[in-house]
Coordinates of C-alpha atoms and ligand atoms in Angstrom, one line a residue:
M1 CA 92.7 14.4 38.3
N2 CA 89.3 13.0 37.3
Y3 CA 86.1 15.2 37.6
S4 CA 82.5 14.4 36.6
I5 CA 80.6 17.3 34.9
A6 CA 76.8 16.9 34.3
L7 CA 75.9 18.4 31.0
V8 CA 72.3 19.9 30.7
P9 CA 72.2 21.4 27.2
G10 CA 68.6 22.2 27.3
D11 CA 66.6 23.6 24.5
G12 CA 66.9 26.3 21.6
I13 CA 70.8 27.5 21.4
G14 CA 71.4 25.5 24.6
P15 CA 73.0 22.4 22.8
D16 CA 74.9 24.6 20.4
V17 CA 76.7 26.7 22.9
V18 CA 77.2 23.9 25.3
A19 CA 78.9 21.7 22.6
Q20 CA 81.4 24.6 22.2
A21 CA 82.2 24.9 25.8
V22 CA 82.8 21.1 26.2
E23 CA 85.5 21.3 23.2
V24 CA 87.1 24.1 25.2
L25 CA 87.0 22.0 28.5
D26 CA 88.5 19.0 26.5
A27 CA 91.3 21.2 25.3
V28 CA 92.0 22.3 28.8
A29 CA 91.8 18.7 30.1
D30 CA 94.5 17.6 27.4
K31 CA 96.8 20.7 28.1
Y32 CA 96.7 20.6 31.9
G33 CA 96.3 16.7 32.4
H34 CA 92.8 16.4 33.8
V35 CA 89.9 14.1 32.8
F36 CA 86.5 15.6 32.8
N37 CA 83.9 12.8 32.3
Y38 CA 80.4 14.0 31.3
V39 CA 77.2 12.8 31.9
E40 CA 74.6 14.2 29.5
L41 CA 71.1 15.0 31.1
E42 CA 67.7 16.2 30.0
A43 CA 66.0 19.1 31.5
G44 CA 63.6 21.8 30.3
G45 CA 61.4 21.4 26.9
C46 CA 63.4 18.4 25.8
A47 CA 62.6 16.5 28.8
I48 CA 58.8 17.5 28.7
D49 CA 58.8 16.0 25.0
S50 CA 60.6 12.8 26.1
T51 CA 59.3 12.2 29.7
G52 CA 56.3 14.6 30.3
E53 CA 58.1 16.3 33.0
P54 CA 60.6 19.6 32.8
L55 CA 62.9 18.0 35.5
P56 CA 62.8 14.3 35.7
A57 CA 64.0 12.7 39.0
E58 CA 66.5 10.9 37.4
T59 CA 68.1 14.1 35.9
L60 CA 68.3 15.8 39.5
E61 CA 69.5 12.7 40.9
A62 CA 72.2 12.1 38.4
A63 CA 73.2 15.8 38.5
K64 CA 73.7 15.5 42.3
Q65 CA 76.3 12.7 41.8
C66 CA 78.4 14.9 39.5
D67 CA 81.0 17.2 40.7
A68 CA 79.4 20.1 38.9
V69 CA 76.8 21.0 36.4
L70 CA 77.0 23.1 33.1
L71 CA 73.6 24.0 31.7
G72 CA 72.8 25.8 28.3
A73 CA 69.3 27.2 28.6
V74 CA 65.7 26.0 28.6
G75 CA 62.3 27.0 27.2
G76 CA 60.7 28.0 24.0
P77 CA 57.4 28.8 22.4
K78 CA 56.4 25.2 21.8
W79 CA 56.0 24.8 25.6
E80 CA 54.6 28.2 26.3
T81 CA 51.0 27.5 26.7
L82 CA 51.6 24.5 29.3
P83 CA 50.6 25.1 32.9
G84 CA 53.1 26.7 35.1
H85 CA 54.3 23.8 37.2
L86 CA 55.0 21.9 33.6
R87 CA 56.8 24.6 31.8
P88 CA 60.5 24.3 31.0
E89 CA 61.5 27.0 33.5
R90 CA 60.5 24.9 36.4
A91 CA 63.5 22.8 35.5
L92 CA 65.9 25.5 36.3
L93 CA 64.0 26.2 39.7
G94 CA 64.0 22.6 40.6
L95 CA 67.8 22.3 39.8
R96 CA 68.8 25.3 41.5
A97 CA 66.7 24.2 44.7
G98 CA 67.6 20.6 44.4
L99 CA 71.4 21.5 44.3
G100 CA 70.9 24.0 47.1
V101 CA 72.8 26.7 45.1
Y102 CA 71.5 29.9 46.5
A103 CA 74.0 32.5 45.4
N104 CA 74.0 33.4 41.7
L105 CA 77.3 35.2 40.7
R106 CA 76.7 37.1 37.7
P107 CA 80.0 39.3 36.7
A108 CA 79.4 42.1 34.3
A109 CA 82.4 43.9 33.1
L110 CA 83.2 45.7 29.7
L111 CA 85.9 44.3 28.0
P112 CA 88.1 46.6 26.1
Q113 CA 87.7 45.0 22.7
L114 CA 83.9 45.3 23.1
R115 CA 83.8 49.1 23.8
D116 CA 82.1 49.8 20.7
A117 CA 79.4 47.3 21.5
C118 CA 78.4 49.1 24.7
P119 CA 75.8 51.7 24.1
I120 CA 77.2 54.2 26.8
K121 CA 79.0 57.1 25.9
D122 CA 82.7 57.3 27.0
E123 CA 82.2 60.4 29.0
V124 CA 79.4 58.7 31.0
L125 CA 81.5 55.7 31.8
R126 CA 84.4 57.9 32.7
A127 CA 82.5 60.1 35.1
S128 CA 81.3 57.2 37.4
N129 CA 84.6 55.3 37.3
P130 CA 86.9 56.3 40.2
N131 CA 90.0 55.7 38.0
G132 CA 88.4 57.9 35.2
E133 CA 88.7 55.0 32.5
A134 CA 85.5 54.2 30.1
T135 CA 84.8 50.8 31.7
F136 CA 83.2 49.3 34.7
D137 CA 83.5 45.9 36.3
L138 CA 80.8 44.9 38.5
L139 CA 79.2 41.7 40.1
I140 CA 75.8 41.0 40.6
V141 CA 74.8 38.4 43.3
R142 CA 71.4 37.4 43.0
E143 CA 69.6 35.3 45.6
L144 CA 68.3 32.2 43.6
T145 CA 66.4 29.8 45.7
G146 CA 63.8 32.1 47.4
G147 CA 61.7 35.1 46.8
L148 CA 59.0 35.5 44.3
Y149 CA 60.1 32.6 42.1
F150 CA 59.7 30.1 45.0
G151 CA 56.8 31.8 47.0
E152 CA 53.2 30.7 47.1
R153 CA 51.2 31.5 44.1
G154 CA 47.8 30.9 42.8
R155 CA 44.6 32.1 41.2
S156 CA 41.1 32.9 42.7
A157 CA 38.4 30.7 42.3
D158 CA 36.9 32.6 39.5
G159 CA 40.2 33.0 37.7
N160 CA 40.0 36.7 37.7
S161 CA 42.8 37.4 39.9
A162 CA 46.3 35.9 40.5
F163 CA 49.0 36.3 43.3
D164 CA 52.7 35.4 43.8
T165 CA 54.5 35.7 47.2
E166 CA 57.9 37.4 48.0
T167 CA 59.0 35.7 51.2
Y168 CA 62.4 35.6 52.6
S169 CA 63.7 34.2 56.0
K170 CA 66.5 35.9 57.9
E171 CA 68.7 32.7 57.1
E172 CA 68.3 33.1 53.4
I173 CA 69.1 36.7 53.4
E174 CA 72.2 36.3 55.5
R175 CA 73.8 33.5 53.6
V176 CA 73.7 35.4 50.2
L177 CA 74.6 38.5 51.7
R178 CA 77.7 36.5 53.1
S179 CA 78.4 35.5 49.6
G180 CA 78.5 38.9 48.3
Y181 CA 80.7 40.3 51.1
R182 CA 83.2 37.2 50.5
A183 CA 83.2 38.4 46.7
A184 CA 83.6 41.9 47.7
A185 CA 86.6 41.2 50.0
V186 CA 88.5 40.2 47.1
R187 CA 87.3 42.8 44.8
R188 CA 86.9 46.7 45.4
K189 CA 85.6 46.3 48.8
K190 CA 82.1 47.7 48.1
L191 CA 78.6 46.2 48.5
C192 CA 75.6 47.6 47.6
V193 CA 72.1 45.9 48.9
V194 CA 69.6 46.6 46.3
D195 CA 65.9 46.2 47.2
K196 CA 62.6 48.2 47.5
A197 CA 62.4 48.8 51.2
N198 CA 60.2 51.9 50.9
V199 CA 57.7 49.7 49.9
L200 CA 58.2 46.0 50.5
E201 CA 58.4 44.5 54.0
S202 CA 60.7 41.7 52.7
S203 CA 63.0 44.4 51.6
R204 CA 63.0 46.0 55.0
L205 CA 64.0 42.6 56.3
W206 CA 66.9 42.5 53.9
R207 CA 68.1 45.8 55.3
E208 CA 67.8 44.7 59.0
V209 CA 69.8 41.6 58.2
A210 CA 72.4 43.6 56.1
A211 CA 72.7 46.3 59.1
V212 CA 73.8 43.1 61.5
V213 CA 76.0 41.1 58.9
S214 CA 77.7 44.1 57.7
K215 CA 79.4 44.4 61.1
D216 CA 81.4 41.3 60.4
Y217 CA 82.9 43.0 57.4
P218 CA 84.0 46.5 58.8
D219 CA 86.5 46.9 55.8
I220 CA 83.7 46.7 53.2
E221 CA 81.6 49.7 52.5
T222 CA 78.1 48.8 52.7
T223 CA 75.3 50.9 50.8
Y224 CA 71.6 50.7 50.2
M225 CA 69.6 51.6 46.9
Y226 CA 66.0 51.1 45.8
V227 CA 65.8 48.8 42.8
D228 CA 64.3 51.6 40.5
N229 CA 67.1 53.9 41.2
C230 CA 69.5 51.0 40.6
A231 CA 68.0 50.4 37.2
M232 CA 68.7 54.0 36.4
Q233 CA 72.1 54.1 37.8
L234 CA 73.3 51.2 35.9
V235 CA 73.1 53.0 32.6
R236 CA 73.7 56.5 33.9
A237 CA 77.0 55.6 36.0
P238 CA 77.7 51.7 36.0
G239 CA 81.3 52.4 37.4
Q240 CA 80.0 53.3 40.8
F241 CA 79.2 49.7 41.5
D242 CA 81.4 46.8 42.7
V243 CA 79.2 44.1 44.2
I244 CA 75.4 44.4 44.1
V245 CA 73.6 41.9 46.3
T246 CA 69.8 41.5 45.6
S247 CA 66.7 39.2 45.5
N248 CA 65.7 36.6 42.9
L249 CA 63.6 38.6 40.8
F250 CA 65.6 42.0 40.9
G251 CA 68.8 40.2 40.3
D252 CA 67.2 38.5 37.2
I253 CA 66.1 41.9 35.8
L254 CA 69.1 43.9 36.6
S255 CA 71.6 41.4 35.3
D256 CA 69.9 41.4 31.7
E257 CA 70.1 45.3 31.9
A258 CA 73.7 45.0 32.8
S259 CA 74.4 42.5 30.0
V260 CA 73.5 45.2 27.3
L261 CA 76.1 47.5 28.9
T262 CA 78.9 44.7 28.2
G263 CA 77.9 44.6 24.6
S264 CA 75.6 41.4 24.6
I265 CA 73.7 38.8 26.8
G266 CA 75.8 36.3 24.8
M267 CA 78.7 37.5 26.9
L268 CA 77.4 37.0 30.6
A269 CA 78.6 33.9 32.5
S270 CA 77.3 32.8 35.8
A271 CA 78.0 30.5 38.7
S272 CA 75.3 29.5 41.2
L273 CA 77.0 28.3 44.6
G274 CA 75.8 26.9 47.9
D275 CA 77.2 26.5 51.2
S276 CA 80.9 25.3 50.2
S277 CA 81.5 23.8 53.5
A278 CA 78.3 21.8 53.3
A279 CA 79.1 20.8 49.6
S280 CA 82.6 19.5 50.9
A281 CA 81.0 17.7 53.8
N282 CA 78.5 15.9 51.3
A283 CA 81.6 15.2 49.2
A284 CA 83.6 13.8 51.9
S285 CA 80.8 11.6 53.2
S286 CA 80.2 10.2 49.4
G287 CA 84.1 9.5 49.3
K288 CA 84.6 12.2 46.7
A289 CA 86.9 14.5 48.9
A290 CA 89.5 11.7 49.4
A291 CA 91.7 12.7 46.5
K292 CA 90.2 16.1 45.4
Q293 CA 88.4 19.1 46.8
V294 CA 85.2 19.7 44.6
T295 CA 82.3 22.3 45.5
M296 CA 79.1 21.6 43.8
G297 CA 78.2 24.6 41.6
L298 CA 75.6 25.2 38.6
Y299 CA 77.1 27.0 35.8
E300 CA 75.1 28.7 32.9
P301 CA 75.2 31.6 30.7
I302 CA 72.6 34.3 31.8
H303 CA 70.8 34.2 28.5
G304 CA 67.8 32.0 27.5
S305 CA 67.4 29.7 24.8
A306 CA 67.0 32.5 22.2
P307 CA 64.4 30.6 20.0
D308 CA 64.5 33.7 17.4
I309 CA 68.1 32.5 16.5
A310 CA 68.1 28.7 17.4
G311 CA 69.5 26.3 15.0
Q312 CA 71.1 29.1 12.8
D313 CA 74.9 28.6 14.0
I314 CA 74.8 32.3 15.0
A315 CA 74.4 32.4 18.8
N316 CA 77.4 33.7 20.8
P317 CA 79.2 30.8 22.6
L318 CA 81.3 33.0 24.8
A319 CA 79.1 33.2 27.9
T320 CA 78.8 29.4 28.2
I321 CA 82.5 29.0 27.5
L322 CA 83.3 31.6 30.3
S323 CA 80.7 29.6 32.5
A324 CA 82.9 26.8 32.1
A325 CA 85.9 28.9 33.2
M326 CA 83.9 29.7 36.4
L327 CA 83.2 26.1 36.9
L328 CA 86.9 25.2 36.8
R329 CA 87.6 28.0 39.3
Y330 CA 84.7 27.6 42.0
S331 CA 83.9 23.9 41.9
F332 CA 87.4 22.3 41.1
G333 CA 89.7 25.1 42.3
L334 CA 91.4 25.1 38.9
E335 CA 92.4 28.8 38.8
K336 CA 95.2 28.4 36.1
E337 CA 92.8 26.5 33.9
A338 CA 90.0 28.9 34.3
Q339 CA 92.4 31.9 33.6
A340 CA 93.7 30.1 30.5
I341 CA 90.1 30.1 29.1
E342 CA 89.6 33.6 29.9
K343 CA 92.7 34.7 28.2
A344 CA 91.9 32.5 25.5
V345 CA 88.6 34.3 25.1
S346 CA 90.3 37.8 25.4
D347 CA 92.8 36.8 22.6
T348 CA 90.1 35.6 20.4
L349 CA 88.3 39.0 20.6
D350 CA 91.6 40.9 20.2
A351 CA 92.1 38.9 16.9
G352 CA 88.8 40.3 15.7
Y353 CA 86.5 37.3 15.9
R354 CA 82.9 38.7 16.9
T355 CA 79.5 36.9 16.6
R356 CA 76.8 38.9 15.2
D357 CA 75.6 40.3 18.4
I358 CA 79.0 41.8 19.7
A359 CA 79.9 43.1 16.2
S360 CA 81.0 46.8 16.3
R361 CA 78.4 49.1 15.1
K362 CA 80.9 50.9 13.2
G363 CA 82.5 48.0 11.6
A364 CA 86.2 47.8 12.9
A365 CA 89.1 47.0 10.6
N366 CA 90.1 43.5 11.6
E367 CA 86.6 42.4 12.4
K368 CA 85.6 38.5 11.3
I369 CA 81.9 38.0 11.8
V370 CA 81.8 34.2 12.7
G371 CA 79.1 31.8 13.9
T372 CA 78.8 29.7 16.7
K373 CA 81.1 26.8 15.9
E374 CA 83.6 29.1 14.3
M375 CA 83.9 31.2 17.6
G376 CA 84.4 27.9 19.5
K377 CA 87.3 27.0 17.1
A378 CA 88.8 30.5 17.4
V379 CA 89.0 30.1 21.1
L380 CA 90.3 26.5 20.7
T381 CA 93.2 28.0 18.3
A382 CA 93.9 30.9 21.1
L383 CA 94.1 28.3 23.9
E384 CA 96.7 26.2 21.7
H385 CA 98.7 29.2 21.1
Q386 CA 99.3 29.9 24.7
K387 CA 102.6 29.1 26.2
Ligands
NAD401 P1 66.8 35.1 25.5 O1 68.0 35.4 26.6 O2 66.7 33.8 25.3 O3 66.7 36.1 24.3 C1 66.7 37.3 24.4 C2 67.5 38.0 23.2 O4 68.8 37.9 23.2 C3 67.2 37.4 22.0 O5 66.9 38.4 20.9 C4 68.3 36.4 21.6 O6 68.4 36.1 20.3 C5 69.4 37.2 22.1 N1 70.3 36.3 22.8 C6 70.3 35.3 23.7 N2 71.3 34.6 24.0 C7 72.3 35.1 22.9 C8 73.5 34.7 22.4 N3 74.0 33.7 23.1 N4 73.9 35.0 21.3 C9 73.3 35.9 20.7 N5 72.2 36.7 21.0 C10 71.5 36.0 22.1 O7 65.4 35.7 26.3 P2 64.0 35.3 26.0 O8 63.8 35.5 24.4 O9 63.2 36.3 26.8 O10 63.5 33.8 26.3 C11 63.6 32.8 25.4 C12 63.2 31.4 26.3 O11 64.3 31.3 27.1 C13 62.0 31.5 27.0 O12 61.3 30.4 26.9 C14 62.6 31.8 28.5 O13 61.7 31.3 29.6 C15 63.7 31.0 28.3 N6 64.9 31.5 29.2 C16 65.6 30.5 29.9 C17 66.6 30.9 30.6 C18 67.5 29.9 31.2 O14 67.5 28.6 30.8 N7 68.4 30.2 32.2 C19 66.9 32.1 31.1 C20 66.2 33.4 30.4 C21 65.1 32.9 29.6

């Protein structure tokens, strides 16, 4: 089957990690008889340099024409002094809103091979895990196209004060909650709404909507937690969580926190999805659905452009490679192929390959510290060796 994938490598380490993910996608295409056609697009700082805009209209238009989008990261010190509306990060907001991807799925699980890279003690992990194992497996569902990042903002005339606004409609809350419930239904059937309802009116609306929506999912346990407590509980007892659903700002912060528990931010993939039925309808009207079912999604590692390590061939490409696996699963329905990538990553870690960020603090016996490209090659080798 033929699929088109928009590649938005972006800035800093973005191009390095996306290049490794593309090699892995190509190997999967060869192995399983698919064709992935790539359309490389500019967004972020590189687009500012070449066009003056973080998200040129042609980039968004071309991305919409593809079946899915794989993004590296945008931003860097070079563009930090630009006014807010011209900064590279505006490209992310524009792509997410333009593609209508409002639910950002950020899985965070501790892989057994990376136990040493997790800063939490075994006994702490065990205490909160219902099966008593020193691990955790949670999913943060972050609302992605509303809230503080999209609300009205500005400065007073004298420049001495500034404001940002958190606004959510019932519809925005309901649709992301339903994404969370769908995810919880195929996991451990627990959903925790994380907010700041003791202070914020918008959070109180989240709770009201959740109280109604939860009635449609009687077999899923719904709980509520304030975000400050959740920040603490994530390091105190991460095993208590299954699915966390939260706002744009809180999800951004909590998922970076969760990434540390998995060993490194270089391990965490993400999928941003919209209303799949609407996406399928769009595809059908453009003739795409005649031969295949695709659901538009935006896939990216949760880390940024890491300017401190850019151009040094030391960035961990696994988050982006795992994002490519999510792309195959959620946008193309290629579950077998997605699992093949995930297994190849696991086998690569089993073989001892580590980028610097996930190296064992104690220096494990079979550990091989490698760079970005070598890690990508190791995943390709593991993929080739699969039966
Ligand atoms: P960052 O995620 O880029 O880096 C935080 C730390 O994690 C750094 O020490 C970095 O070296 C390390 N790190 C990140 N990814 C890594 C990887 N794959 N392998 C190994 N180590 C890795 O966050 P930051 O420093 O706050 O932001 C840098 C720039 O990225 C800023 O311009 C920011 O706005 C932008 N940013 C972009 C995105 C995005 O494109 N989605 C997300 C977050 C930040």
